[in-house]
Tab-separated table of C-alpha atoms in Angstrom:
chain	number	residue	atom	x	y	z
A	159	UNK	CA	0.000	0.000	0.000
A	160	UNK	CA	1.620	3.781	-0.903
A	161	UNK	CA	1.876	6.258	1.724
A	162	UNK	CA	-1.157	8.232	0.875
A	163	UNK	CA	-3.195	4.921	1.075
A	164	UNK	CA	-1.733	4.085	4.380
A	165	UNK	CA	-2.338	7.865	5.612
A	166	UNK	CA	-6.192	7.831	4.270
A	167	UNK	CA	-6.543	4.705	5.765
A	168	UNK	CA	-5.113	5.922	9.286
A	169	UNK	CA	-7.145	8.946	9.474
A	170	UNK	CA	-10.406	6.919	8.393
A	171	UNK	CA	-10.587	8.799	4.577
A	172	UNK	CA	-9.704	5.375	2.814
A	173	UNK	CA	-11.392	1.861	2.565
A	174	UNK	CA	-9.767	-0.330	4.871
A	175	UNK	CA	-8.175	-3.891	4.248
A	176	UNK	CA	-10.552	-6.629	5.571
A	177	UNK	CA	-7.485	-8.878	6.041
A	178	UNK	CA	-6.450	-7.010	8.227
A	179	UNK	CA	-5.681	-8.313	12.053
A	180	UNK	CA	-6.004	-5.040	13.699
A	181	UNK	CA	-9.950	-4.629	12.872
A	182	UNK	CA	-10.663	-8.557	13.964
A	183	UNK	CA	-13.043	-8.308	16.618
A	184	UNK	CA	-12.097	-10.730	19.306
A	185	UNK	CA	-14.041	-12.039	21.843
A	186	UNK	CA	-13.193	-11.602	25.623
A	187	UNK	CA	-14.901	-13.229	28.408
A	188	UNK	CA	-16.795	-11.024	30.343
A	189	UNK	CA	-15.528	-11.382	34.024
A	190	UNK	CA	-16.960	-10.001	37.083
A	191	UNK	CA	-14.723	-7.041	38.714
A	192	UNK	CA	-14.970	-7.943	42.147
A	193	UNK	CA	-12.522	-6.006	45.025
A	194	UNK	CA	-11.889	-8.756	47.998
A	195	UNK	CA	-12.349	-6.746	51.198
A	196	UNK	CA	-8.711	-7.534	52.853
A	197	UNK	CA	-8.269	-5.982	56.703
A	198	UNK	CA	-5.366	-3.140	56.579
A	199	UNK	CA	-2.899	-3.793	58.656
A	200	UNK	CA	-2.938	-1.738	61.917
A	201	UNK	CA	-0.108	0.649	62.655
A	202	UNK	CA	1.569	0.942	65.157
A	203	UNK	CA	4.675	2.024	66.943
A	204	UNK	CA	7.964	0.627	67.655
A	205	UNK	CA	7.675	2.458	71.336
A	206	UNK	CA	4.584	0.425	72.422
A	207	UNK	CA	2.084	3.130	71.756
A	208	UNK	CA	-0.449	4.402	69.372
A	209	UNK	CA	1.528	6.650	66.387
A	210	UNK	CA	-0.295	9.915	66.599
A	211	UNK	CA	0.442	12.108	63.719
A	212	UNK	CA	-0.929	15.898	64.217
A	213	UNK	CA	-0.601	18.081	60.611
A	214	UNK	CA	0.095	21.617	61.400
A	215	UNK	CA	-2.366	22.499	58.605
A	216	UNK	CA	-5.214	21.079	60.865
A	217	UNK	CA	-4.980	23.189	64.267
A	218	UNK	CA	-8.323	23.326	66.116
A	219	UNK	CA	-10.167	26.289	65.971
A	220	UNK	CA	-9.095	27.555	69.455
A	221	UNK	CA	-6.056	27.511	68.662
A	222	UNK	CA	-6.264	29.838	66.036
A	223	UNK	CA	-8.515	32.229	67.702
A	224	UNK	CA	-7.216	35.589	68.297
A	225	UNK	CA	-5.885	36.703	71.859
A	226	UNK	CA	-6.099	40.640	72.052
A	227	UNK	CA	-3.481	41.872	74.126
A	228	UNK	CA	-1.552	45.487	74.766
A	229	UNK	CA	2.164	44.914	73.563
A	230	UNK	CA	4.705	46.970	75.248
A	231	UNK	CA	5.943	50.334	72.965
A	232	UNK	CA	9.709	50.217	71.710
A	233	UNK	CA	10.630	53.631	70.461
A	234	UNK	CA	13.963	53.413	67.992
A	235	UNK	CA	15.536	55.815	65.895
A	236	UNK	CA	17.335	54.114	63.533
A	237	UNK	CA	20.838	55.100	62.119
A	238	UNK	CA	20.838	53.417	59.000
A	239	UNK	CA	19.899	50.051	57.129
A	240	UNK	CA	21.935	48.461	59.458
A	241	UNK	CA	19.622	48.892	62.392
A	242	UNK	CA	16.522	47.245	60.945
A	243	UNK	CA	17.383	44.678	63.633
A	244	UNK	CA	16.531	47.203	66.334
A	245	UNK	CA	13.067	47.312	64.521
A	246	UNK	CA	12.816	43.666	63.799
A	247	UNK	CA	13.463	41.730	66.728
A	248	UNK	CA	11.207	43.197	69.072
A	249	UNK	CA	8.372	43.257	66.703
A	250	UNK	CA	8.808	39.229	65.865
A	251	UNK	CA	9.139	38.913	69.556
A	252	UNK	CA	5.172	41.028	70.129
A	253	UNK	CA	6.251	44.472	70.789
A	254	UNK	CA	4.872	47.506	68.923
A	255	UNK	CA	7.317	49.434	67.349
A	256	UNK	CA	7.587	53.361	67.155
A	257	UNK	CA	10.127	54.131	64.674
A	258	UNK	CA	11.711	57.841	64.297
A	259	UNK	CA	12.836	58.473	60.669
A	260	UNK	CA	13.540	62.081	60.429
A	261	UNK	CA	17.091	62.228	60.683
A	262	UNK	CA	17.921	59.459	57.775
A	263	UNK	CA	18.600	60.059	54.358
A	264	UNK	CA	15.733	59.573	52.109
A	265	UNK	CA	16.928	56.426	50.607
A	266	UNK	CA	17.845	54.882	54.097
A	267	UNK	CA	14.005	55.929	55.277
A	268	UNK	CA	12.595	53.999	52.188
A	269	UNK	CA	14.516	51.063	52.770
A	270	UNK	CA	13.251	51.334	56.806
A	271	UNK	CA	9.702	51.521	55.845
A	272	UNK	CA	9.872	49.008	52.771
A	273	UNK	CA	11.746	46.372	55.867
A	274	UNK	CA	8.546	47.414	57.724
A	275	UNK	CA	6.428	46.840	55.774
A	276	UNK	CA	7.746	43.557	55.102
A	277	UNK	CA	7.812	42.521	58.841
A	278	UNK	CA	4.091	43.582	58.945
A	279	UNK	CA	3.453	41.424	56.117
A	280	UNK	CA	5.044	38.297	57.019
A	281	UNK	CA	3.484	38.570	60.492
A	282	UNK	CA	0.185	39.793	60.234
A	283	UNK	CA	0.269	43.519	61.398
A	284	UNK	CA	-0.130	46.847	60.691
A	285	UNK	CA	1.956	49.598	60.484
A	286	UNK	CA	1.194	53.504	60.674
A	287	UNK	CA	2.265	56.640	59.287
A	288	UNK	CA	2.129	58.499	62.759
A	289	UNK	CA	2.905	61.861	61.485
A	290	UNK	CA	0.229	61.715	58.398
A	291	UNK	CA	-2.137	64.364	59.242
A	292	UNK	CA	-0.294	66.598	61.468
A	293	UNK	CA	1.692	69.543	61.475
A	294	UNK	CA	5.504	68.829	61.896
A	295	UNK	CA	8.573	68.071	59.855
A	296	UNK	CA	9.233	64.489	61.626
A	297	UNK	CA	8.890	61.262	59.800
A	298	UNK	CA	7.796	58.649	62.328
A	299	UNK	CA	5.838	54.902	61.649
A	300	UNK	CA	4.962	52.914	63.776
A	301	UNK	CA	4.426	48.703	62.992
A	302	UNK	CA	1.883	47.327	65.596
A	303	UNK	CA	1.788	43.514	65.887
A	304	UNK	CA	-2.174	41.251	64.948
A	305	UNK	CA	-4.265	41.543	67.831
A	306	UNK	CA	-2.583	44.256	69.584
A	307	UNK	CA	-4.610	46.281	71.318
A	308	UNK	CA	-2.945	49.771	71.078
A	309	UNK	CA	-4.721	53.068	68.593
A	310	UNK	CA	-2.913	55.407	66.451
A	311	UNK	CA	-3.192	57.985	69.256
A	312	UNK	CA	-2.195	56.147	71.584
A	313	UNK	CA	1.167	55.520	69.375
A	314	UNK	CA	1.043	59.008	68.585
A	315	UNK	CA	0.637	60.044	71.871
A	316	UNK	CA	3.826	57.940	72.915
A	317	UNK	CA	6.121	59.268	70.428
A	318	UNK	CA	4.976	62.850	71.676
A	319	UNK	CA	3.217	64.305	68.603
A	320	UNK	CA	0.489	65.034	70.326
């Protein structure tokens, strides 16, 4: 057969050979599908208890529910880049953070606030522009951890801009 035959033939345009074994239709025996119920094998431990596995994606509800609490207020004016730690260690360890930005450089602020922000992100919390809104020349955020129970004048009352 030529190459066009064989080509009609495979996509069903040409007459097909008879003769041909792939279009016998054989005969199967039906069978029944039938699953045997087999017992699992238990599981257990080598230590002579139960193995308990616990996923962390599957915490009870109460342990998820939120605890309000007031955080204590660390007040840092940071130097440079280099003293994000100042900011970022007491805020992953539950402490609000007042943060005094007015005497970096503009690019050194940024980089502060974008670290913040960041932090606040990755944690859950907020973070404020304290100085939005009134009348001064100071630049100074604040990043509040979830749940805390602390108001923007409150913050701004700590940082004495009010």
């Amino acid at each position: 057969m030529s190459f066009f035959g064989s080509a009609k033939e495979f996509f069903g345009l040409g007459p097909f050979n008879e003769d041909d074994p792939y279009f016998d239709e054989v005969q199967y025996d039906e069978r029944e599908n039938r699953r045997e119920d087999t017992a699992r094998p238990s599981r257990t431990s080598e230590y002579g208890g139960e193995e308990r596995y616990r996923s962390s994606a599957t915490r009870d509800f109460a342990e998820r529910a939120p605890k309000s609490y007031t955080p204590q207020v660390v007040s840092t004016a940071p130097r440079n880049y280099n003293d994000a730690k100042d900011i970022g260690e007491p805020f992953r360890d539950g402490d609000a953070v007042i943060m005094e930005l007015t005497d970096l450089d503009a690019h050194d602020a940024k980089r502060i606030v974008d670290f913040a922000a960041g932090l606040c992100f990755a944690l859950r919390g907020n973070m404020y522009n304290l100085s939005r809104g009134i009348e001064t020349r100071r630049r100074v955020f604040a990043i509040v951890p979830e749940n805390a129970r602390l108001t923007e004048v409150e913050l701004q009352h700590t940082a004495r801009l009010r």
